[in-house]
């Protein structure tokens, strides 16, 4: 059975416009609640103007329409530099990061799974060599601390060295 793991969730949340898909994915990997514009049901980007969600845009007109409030104008085309800008502008630190605590596809918090629950659902060698698994209730994707996790940790280390 699924067991919900109660953890502190970061309070900073985002909405990213459609040009910022890779940045949105990275923010989710870091554990931030990030709505990606093409996945928005109904209400448009501008509906978030006066919410607690930080809006991320590359469009100057959009930025100006918001009156520069609650919105970050992303200046770089490179996802790594975009992420660096968000981290710097919001003074995000390592305690705010909860790596792979959120599904990168659905944006929902992942839940801790017992090793016995994922038997047969992940490759055998993964099951034999890992003890910690998380899953998404919506899409069913199972996450474990594999090579992508190590890669993400390296990127995060670099992110905070530059500050
Ligand atoms: Zn999912």
JSON list of C-alpha atoms and ligand atoms in Angstrom, two decimals:
[
{"chain": "A", "resi": 1, "resn": "UNK", "atom": "CA", "xyz": [0.00, 0.00, 0.00]},
{"chain": "A", "resi": 2, "resn": "UNK", "atom": "CA", "xyz": [0.99, 3.62, -0.57]},
{"chain": "A", "resi": 3, "resn": "UNK", "atom": "CA", "xyz": [2.18, 5.42, 2.55]},
{"chain": "A", "resi": 4, "resn": "UNK", "atom": "CA", "xyz": [2.06, 9.19, 2.62]},
{"chain": "A", "resi": 5, "resn": "UNK", "atom": "CA", "xyz": [5.31, 10.65, 3.86]},
{"chain": "A", "resi": 6, "resn": "UNK", "atom": "CA", "xyz": [4.74, 13.92, 5.65]},
{"chain": "A", "resi": 7, "resn": "UNK", "atom": "CA", "xyz": [7.51, 16.38, 4.96]},
{"chain": "A", "resi": 8, "resn": "UNK", "atom": "CA", "xyz": [7.86, 20.10, 4.96]},
{"chain": "A", "resi": 9, "resn": "UNK", "atom": "CA", "xyz": [7.06, 21.32, 1.49]},
{"chain": "A", "resi": 10, "resn": "UNK", "atom": "CA", "xyz": [8.70, 24.43, 0.10]},
{"chain": "A", "resi": 11, "resn": "UNK", "atom": "CA", "xyz": [6.34, 27.36, 0.16]},
{"chain": "A", "resi": 12, "resn": "UNK", "atom": "CA", "xyz": [7.63, 29.09, -2.95]},
{"chain": "A", "resi": 13, "resn": "UNK", "atom": "CA", "xyz": [5.41, 28.20, -5.91]},
{"chain": "A", "resi": 14, "resn": "UNK", "atom": "CA", "xyz": [5.61, 29.17, -9.57]},
{"chain": "A", "resi": 15, "resn": "UNK", "atom": "CA", "xyz": [3.77, 29.48, -12.81]},
{"chain": "A", "resi": 16, "resn": "UNK", "atom": "CA", "xyz": [6.00, 29.26, -15.87]},
{"chain": "A", "resi": 17, "resn": "UNK", "atom": "CA", "xyz": [4.98, 30.48, -19.32]},
{"chain": "A", "resi": 18, "resn": "UNK", "atom": "CA", "xyz": [5.04, 28.07, -22.24]},
{"chain": "A", "resi": 19, "resn": "UNK", "atom": "CA", "xyz": [8.50, 29.16, -23.44]},
{"chain": "A", "resi": 20, "resn": "UNK", "atom": "CA", "xyz": [10.01, 27.95, -20.13]},
{"chain": "A", "resi": 21, "resn": "UNK", "atom": "CA", "xyz": [9.27, 24.21, -20.19]},
{"chain": "A", "resi": 22, "resn": "UNK", "atom": "CA", "xyz": [12.75, 23.06, -19.22]},
{"chain": "A", "resi": 23, "resn": "UNK", "atom": "CA", "xyz": [12.95, 25.58, -16.39]},
{"chain": "A", "resi": 24, "resn": "UNK", "atom": "CA", "xyz": [9.54, 24.39, -15.14]},
{"chain": "A", "resi": 25, "resn": "UNK", "atom": "CA", "xyz": [10.76, 20.79, -15.16]},
{"chain": "A", "resi": 26, "resn": "UNK", "atom": "CA", "xyz": [13.87, 21.73, -13.20]},
{"chain": "A", "resi": 27, "resn": "UNK", "atom": "CA", "xyz": [11.86, 23.64, -10.61]},
{"chain": "A", "resi": 28, "resn": "UNK", "atom": "CA", "xyz": [9.71, 20.53, -10.14]},
{"chain": "A", "resi": 29, "resn": "UNK", "atom": "CA", "xyz": [12.82, 18.34, -9.80]},
{"chain": "A", "resi": 30, "resn": "UNK", "atom": "CA", "xyz": [13.91, 20.72, -7.02]},
{"chain": "A", "resi": 31, "resn": "UNK", "atom": "CA", "xyz": [10.51, 20.18, -5.41]},
{"chain": "A", "resi": 32, "resn": "UNK", "atom": "CA", "xyz": [8.78, 23.46, -6.20]},
{"chain": "A", "resi": 33, "resn": "UNK", "atom": "CA", "xyz": [5.08, 23.53, -7.05]},
{"chain": "A", "resi": 34, "resn": "UNK", "atom": "CA", "xyz": [5.27, 24.79, -10.65]},
{"chain": "A", "resi": 35, "resn": "UNK", "atom": "CA", "xyz": [2.32, 25.17, -13.00]},
{"chain": "A", "resi": 36, "resn": "UNK", "atom": "CA", "xyz": [3.38, 25.00, -16.63]},
{"chain": "A", "resi": 37, "resn": "UNK", "atom": "CA", "xyz": [1.24, 27.31, -18.79]},
{"chain": "A", "resi": 38, "resn": "UNK", "atom": "CA", "xyz": [0.22, 24.72, -21.46]},
{"chain": "A", "resi": 39, "resn": "UNK", "atom": "CA", "xyz": [-1.15, 22.51, -18.63]},
{"chain": "A", "resi": 40, "resn": "UNK", "atom": "CA", "xyz": [-3.34, 25.30, -17.26]},
{"chain": "A", "resi": 41, "resn": "UNK", "atom": "CA", "xyz": [-7.03, 24.42, -17.25]},
{"chain": "A", "resi": 42, "resn": "UNK", "atom": "CA", "xyz": [-9.03, 27.45, -18.41]},
{"chain": "A", "resi": 43, "resn": "UNK", "atom": "CA", "xyz": [-7.69, 30.48, -16.54]},
{"chain": "A", "resi": 44, "resn": "UNK", "atom": "CA", "xyz": [-4.83, 32.25, -18.27]},
{"chain": "A", "resi": 45, "resn": "UNK", "atom": "CA", "xyz": [-1.41, 33.26, -17.09]},
{"chain": "A", "resi": 46, "resn": "UNK", "atom": "CA", "xyz": [-2.55, 36.76, -16.11]},
{"chain": "A", "resi": 47, "resn": "UNK", "atom": "CA", "xyz": [-5.06, 35.30, -13.62]},
{"chain": "A", "resi": 48, "resn": "UNK", "atom": "CA", "xyz": [-2.06, 34.69, -11.36]},
{"chain": "A", "resi": 49, "resn": "UNK", "atom": "CA", "xyz": [-1.10, 38.35, -11.19]},
{"chain": "A", "resi": 50, "resn": "UNK", "atom": "CA", "xyz": [-2.19, 38.84, -7.60]},
{"chain": "A", "resi": 51, "resn": "UNK", "atom": "CA", "xyz": [-1.67, 35.34, -6.24]},
{"chain": "A", "resi": 52, "resn": "UNK", "atom": "CA", "xyz": [1.20, 34.09, -4.10]},
{"chain": "A", "resi": 53, "resn": "UNK", "atom": "CA", "xyz": [2.59, 32.18, -7.07]},
{"chain": "A", "resi": 54, "resn": "UNK", "atom": "CA", "xyz": [5.72, 33.70, -8.62]},
{"chain": "A", "resi": 55, "resn": "UNK", "atom": "CA", "xyz": [5.17, 34.16, -12.36]},
{"chain": "A", "resi": 56, "resn": "UNK", "atom": "CA", "xyz": [8.06, 33.41, -14.71]},
{"chain": "A", "resi": 57, "resn": "UNK", "atom": "CA", "xyz": [8.12, 34.94, -18.18]},
{"chain": "A", "resi": 58, "resn": "UNK", "atom": "CA", "xyz": [10.46, 35.71, -21.06]},
{"chain": "A", "resi": 59, "resn": "UNK", "atom": "CA", "xyz": [8.02, 38.20, -22.56]},
{"chain": "A", "resi": 60, "resn": "UNK", "atom": "CA", "xyz": [8.78, 41.85, -21.80]},
{"chain": "A", "resi": 61, "resn": "UNK", "atom": "CA", "xyz": [5.20, 42.96, -22.54]},
{"chain": "A", "resi": 62, "resn": "UNK", "atom": "CA", "xyz": [3.85, 40.43, -20.06]},
{"chain": "A", "resi": 63, "resn": "UNK", "atom": "CA", "xyz": [6.35, 41.55, -17.47]},
{"chain": "A", "resi": 64, "resn": "UNK", "atom": "CA", "xyz": [5.34, 45.18, -17.94]},
{"chain": "A", "resi": 65, "resn": "UNK", "atom": "CA", "xyz": [1.63, 44.34, -17.85]},
{"chain": "A", "resi": 66, "resn": "UNK", "atom": "CA", "xyz": [2.17, 42.81, -14.42]},
{"chain": "A", "resi": 67, "resn": "UNK", "atom": "CA", "xyz": [3.71, 46.09, -13.26]},
{"chain": "A", "resi": 68, "resn": "UNK", "atom": "CA", "xyz": [6.89, 44.14, -12.44]},
{"chain": "A", "resi": 69, "resn": "UNK", "atom": "CA", "xyz": [5.18, 42.70, -9.36]},
{"chain": "A", "resi": 70, "resn": "UNK", "atom": "CA", "xyz": [5.14, 39.03, -8.49]},
{"chain": "A", "resi": 71, "resn": "UNK", "atom": "CA", "xyz": [6.85, 38.24, -11.79]},
{"chain": "A", "resi": 72, "resn": "UNK", "atom": "CA", "xyz": [10.41, 37.51, -12.87]},
{"chain": "A", "resi": 73, "resn": "UNK", "atom": "CA", "xyz": [11.59, 38.43, -16.36]},
{"chain": "A", "resi": 74, "resn": "UNK", "atom": "CA", "xyz": [13.87, 35.57, -17.38]},
{"chain": "A", "resi": 75, "resn": "UNK", "atom": "CA", "xyz": [16.71, 36.93, -19.48]},
{"chain": "A", "resi": 76, "resn": "UNK", "atom": "CA", "xyz": [18.69, 33.86, -20.58]},
{"chain": "A", "resi": 77, "resn": "UNK", "atom": "CA", "xyz": [17.79, 31.24, -23.19]},
{"chain": "A", "resi": 78, "resn": "UNK", "atom": "CA", "xyz": [19.77, 28.55, -21.33]},
{"chain": "A", "resi": 79, "resn": "UNK", "atom": "CA", "xyz": [17.80, 26.54, -18.72]},
{"chain": "A", "resi": 80, "resn": "UNK", "atom": "CA", "xyz": [20.78, 26.35, -16.34]},
{"chain": "A", "resi": 81, "resn": "UNK", "atom": "CA", "xyz": [21.15, 30.16, -16.36]},
{"chain": "A", "resi": 82, "resn": "UNK", "atom": "CA", "xyz": [17.38, 30.59, -16.05]},
{"chain": "A", "resi": 83, "resn": "UNK", "atom": "CA", "xyz": [17.40, 28.39, -12.96]},
{"chain": "A", "resi": 84, "resn": "UNK", "atom": "CA", "xyz": [20.35, 30.33, -11.57]},
{"chain": "A", "resi": 85, "resn": "UNK", "atom": "CA", "xyz": [18.43, 33.59, -12.04]},
{"chain": "A", "resi": 86, "resn": "UNK", "atom": "CA", "xyz": [15.37, 32.29, -10.17]},
{"chain": "A", "resi": 87, "resn": "UNK", "atom": "CA", "xyz": [17.52, 30.95, -7.32]},
{"chain": "A", "resi": 88, "resn": "UNK", "atom": "CA", "xyz": [19.39, 34.25, -7.03]},
{"chain": "A", "resi": 89, "resn": "UNK", "atom": "CA", "xyz": [16.36, 36.56, -7.40]},
{"chain": "A", "resi": 90, "resn": "UNK", "atom": "CA", "xyz": [14.35, 34.72, -4.74]},
{"chain": "A", "resi": 91, "resn": "UNK", "atom": "CA", "xyz": [17.31, 33.97, -2.51]},
{"chain": "A", "resi": 92, "resn": "UNK", "atom": "CA", "xyz": [16.54, 30.26, -2.61]},
{"chain": "A", "resi": 93, "resn": "UNK", "atom": "CA", "xyz": [18.87, 28.20, -0.44]},
{"chain": "A", "resi": 94, "resn": "UNK", "atom": "CA", "xyz": [19.60, 24.48, -0.01]},
{"chain": "A", "resi": 95, "resn": "UNK", "atom": "CA", "xyz": [16.94, 24.10, 2.78]},
{"chain": "A", "resi": 96, "resn": "UNK", "atom": "CA", "xyz": [14.27, 25.10, 0.22]},
{"chain": "A", "resi": 97, "resn": "UNK", "atom": "CA", "xyz": [15.23, 22.21, -2.06]},
{"chain": "A", "resi": 98, "resn": "UNK", "atom": "CA", "xyz": [13.39, 18.87, -1.80]},
{"chain": "A", "resi": 99, "resn": "UNK", "atom": "CA", "xyz": [14.85, 16.85, -4.61]},
{"chain": "A", "resi": 100, "resn": "UNK", "atom": "CA", "xyz": [12.39, 14.60, -6.50]},
{"chain": "A", "resi": 101, "resn": "UNK", "atom": "CA", "xyz": [9.62, 15.25, -4.00]},
{"chain": "A", "resi": 102, "resn": "UNK", "atom": "CA", "xyz": [7.33, 16.24, -6.87]},
{"chain": "A", "resi": 103, "resn": "UNK", "atom": "CA", "xyz": [6.36, 14.48, -10.10]},
{"chain": "A", "resi": 104, "resn": "UNK", "atom": "CA", "xyz": [8.11, 16.19, -13.01]},
{"chain": "A", "resi": 105, "resn": "UNK", "atom": "CA", "xyz": [5.15, 15.47, -15.30]},
{"chain": "A", "resi": 106, "resn": "UNK", "atom": "CA", "xyz": [2.10, 16.11, -13.11]},
{"chain": "A", "resi": 107, "resn": "UNK", "atom": "CA", "xyz": [3.49, 18.57, -10.52]},
{"chain": "A", "resi": 108, "resn": "UNK", "atom": "CA", "xyz": [1.93, 16.57, -7.67]},
{"chain": "A", "resi": 109, "resn": "UNK", "atom": "CA", "xyz": [3.92, 15.70, -4.53]},
{"chain": "A", "resi": 110, "resn": "UNK", "atom": "CA", "xyz": [5.29, 12.18, -4.78]},
{"chain": "A", "resi": 111, "resn": "UNK", "atom": "CA", "xyz": [4.59, 9.65, -2.04]},
{"chain": "A", "resi": 112, "resn": "UNK", "atom": "CA", "xyz": [7.03, 7.26, -0.38]},
{"chain": "A", "resi": 113, "resn": "UNK", "atom": "CA", "xyz": [6.54, 3.65, -1.47]},
{"chain": "A", "resi": 114, "resn": "UNK", "atom": "CA", "xyz": [7.51, 0.49, 0.35]},
{"chain": "A", "resi": 115, "resn": "UNK", "atom": "CA", "xyz": [10.09, -1.58, -1.44]},
{"chain": "A", "resi": 116, "resn": "UNK", "atom": "CA", "xyz": [7.66, -4.50, -1.55]},
{"chain": "A", "resi": 117, "resn": "UNK", "atom": "CA", "xyz": [5.11, -2.35, -3.43]},
{"chain": "A", "resi": 118, "resn": "UNK", "atom": "CA", "xyz": [7.37, -1.73, -6.41]},
{"chain": "A", "resi": 119, "resn": "UNK", "atom": "CA", "xyz": [8.49, -5.34, -6.93]},
{"chain": "A", "resi": 120, "resn": "UNK", "atom": "CA", "xyz": [7.91, -6.13, -10.60]},
{"chain": "A", "resi": 121, "resn": "UNK", "atom": "CA", "xyz": [7.23, -2.47, -11.41]},
{"chain": "A", "resi": 122, "resn": "UNK", "atom": "CA", "xyz": [10.87, -1.39, -11.68]},
{"chain": "A", "resi": 123, "resn": "UNK", "atom": "CA", "xyz": [13.75, -3.27, -13.38]},
{"chain": "A", "resi": 124, "resn": "UNK", "atom": "CA", "xyz": [15.06, -6.14, -11.22]},
{"chain": "A", "resi": 125, "resn": "UNK", "atom": "CA", "xyz": [18.55, -4.68, -10.81]},
{"chain": "A", "resi": 126, "resn": "UNK", "atom": "CA", "xyz": [17.04, -1.40, -9.63]},
{"chain": "A", "resi": 127, "resn": "UNK", "atom": "CA", "xyz": [14.88, -3.24, -7.10]},
{"chain": "A", "resi": 128, "resn": "UNK", "atom": "CA", "xyz": [17.88, -5.18, -5.82]},
{"chain": "A", "resi": 129, "resn": "UNK", "atom": "CA", "xyz": [20.16, -2.15, -5.47]},
{"chain": "A", "resi": 130, "resn": "UNK", "atom": "CA", "xyz": [17.75, 0.52, -4.12]},
{"chain": "A", "resi": 131, "resn": "UNK", "atom": "CA", "xyz": [15.73, 0.76, -0.92]},
{"chain": "A", "resi": 132, "resn": "UNK", "atom": "CA", "xyz": [13.95, 4.09, -1.32]},
{"chain": "A", "resi": 133, "resn": "UNK", "atom": "CA", "xyz": [11.22, 4.64, -3.89]},
{"chain": "A", "resi": 134, "resn": "UNK", "atom": "CA", "xyz": [8.69, 7.40, -4.48]},
{"chain": "A", "resi": 135, "resn": "UNK", "atom": "CA", "xyz": [5.67, 7.35, -6.74]},
{"chain": "A", "resi": 136, "resn": "UNK", "atom": "CA", "xyz": [3.17, 9.67, -8.39]},
{"chain": "A", "resi": 137, "resn": "UNK", "atom": "CA", "xyz": [-0.48, 8.96, -7.62]},
{"chain": "A", "resi": 138, "resn": "UNK", "atom": "CA", "xyz": [-1.63, 10.53, -10.86]},
{"chain": "A", "resi": 139, "resn": "UNK", "atom": "CA", "xyz": [0.62, 9.08, -13.59]},
{"chain": "A", "resi": 140, "resn": "UNK", "atom": "CA", "xyz": [2.02, 6.13, -11.62]},
{"chain": "A", "resi": 141, "resn": "UNK", "atom": "CA", "xyz": [5.63, 7.00, -12.40]},
{"chain": "A", "resi": 142, "resn": "UNK", "atom": "CA", "xyz": [8.10, 5.55, -9.88]},
{"chain": "A", "resi": 143, "resn": "UNK", "atom": "CA", "xyz": [11.19, 7.53, -8.88]},
{"chain": "A", "resi": 144, "resn": "UNK", "atom": "CA", "xyz": [14.36, 6.25, -7.24]},
{"chain": "A", "resi": 145, "resn": "UNK", "atom": "CA", "xyz": [17.77, 7.75, -6.50]},
{"chain": "A", "resi": 146, "resn": "UNK", "atom": "CA", "xyz": [19.38, 6.58, -9.74]},
{"chain": "A", "resi": 147, "resn": "UNK", "atom": "CA", "xyz": [21.82, 8.26, -12.10]},
{"chain": "A", "resi": 148, "resn": "UNK", "atom": "CA", "xyz": [19.42, 11.17, -12.79]},
{"chain": "A", "resi": 149, "resn": "UNK", "atom": "CA", "xyz": [19.36, 11.85, -9.05]},
{"chain": "A", "resi": 150, "resn": "UNK", "atom": "CA", "xyz": [23.16, 12.00, -8.88]},
{"chain": "A", "resi": 151, "resn": "UNK", "atom": "CA", "xyz": [23.17, 14.28, -11.95]},
{"chain": "A", "resi": 152, "resn": "UNK", "atom": "CA", "xyz": [20.61, 16.58, -10.32]},
{"chain": "A", "resi": 153, "resn": "UNK", "atom": "CA", "xyz": [22.64, 16.74, -7.11]},
{"chain": "A", "resi": 154, "resn": "UNK", "atom": "CA", "xyz": [25.69, 17.86, -9.09]},
{"chain": "A", "resi": 155, "resn": "UNK", "atom": "CA", "xyz": [23.70, 20.60, -10.81]},
{"chain": "A", "resi": 156, "resn": "UNK", "atom": "CA", "xyz": [22.34, 21.79, -7.46]},
{"chain": "A", "resi": 157, "resn": "UNK", "atom": "CA", "xyz": [25.80, 21.84, -5.93]},
{"chain": "A", "resi": 158, "resn": "UNK", "atom": "CA", "xyz": [26.97, 24.03, -8.82]},
{"chain": "A", "resi": 159, "resn": "UNK", "atom": "CA", "xyz": [23.91, 26.24, -8.45]},
{"chain": "A", "resi": 160, "resn": "UNK", "atom": "CA", "xyz": [24.80, 27.22, -4.91]},
{"chain": "A", "resi": 161, "resn": "UNK", "atom": "CA", "xyz": [28.55, 27.43, -5.42]},
{"chain": "A", "resi": 162, "resn": "UNK", "atom": "CA", "xyz": [27.99, 30.31, -7.83]},
{"chain": "A", "resi": 163, "resn": "UNK", "atom": "CA", "xyz": [26.10, 32.39, -5.28]},
{"chain": "B", "resi": 1, "resn": "LIG", "atom": "ZN1", "xyz": [2.93, 12.12, -12.22]}
]
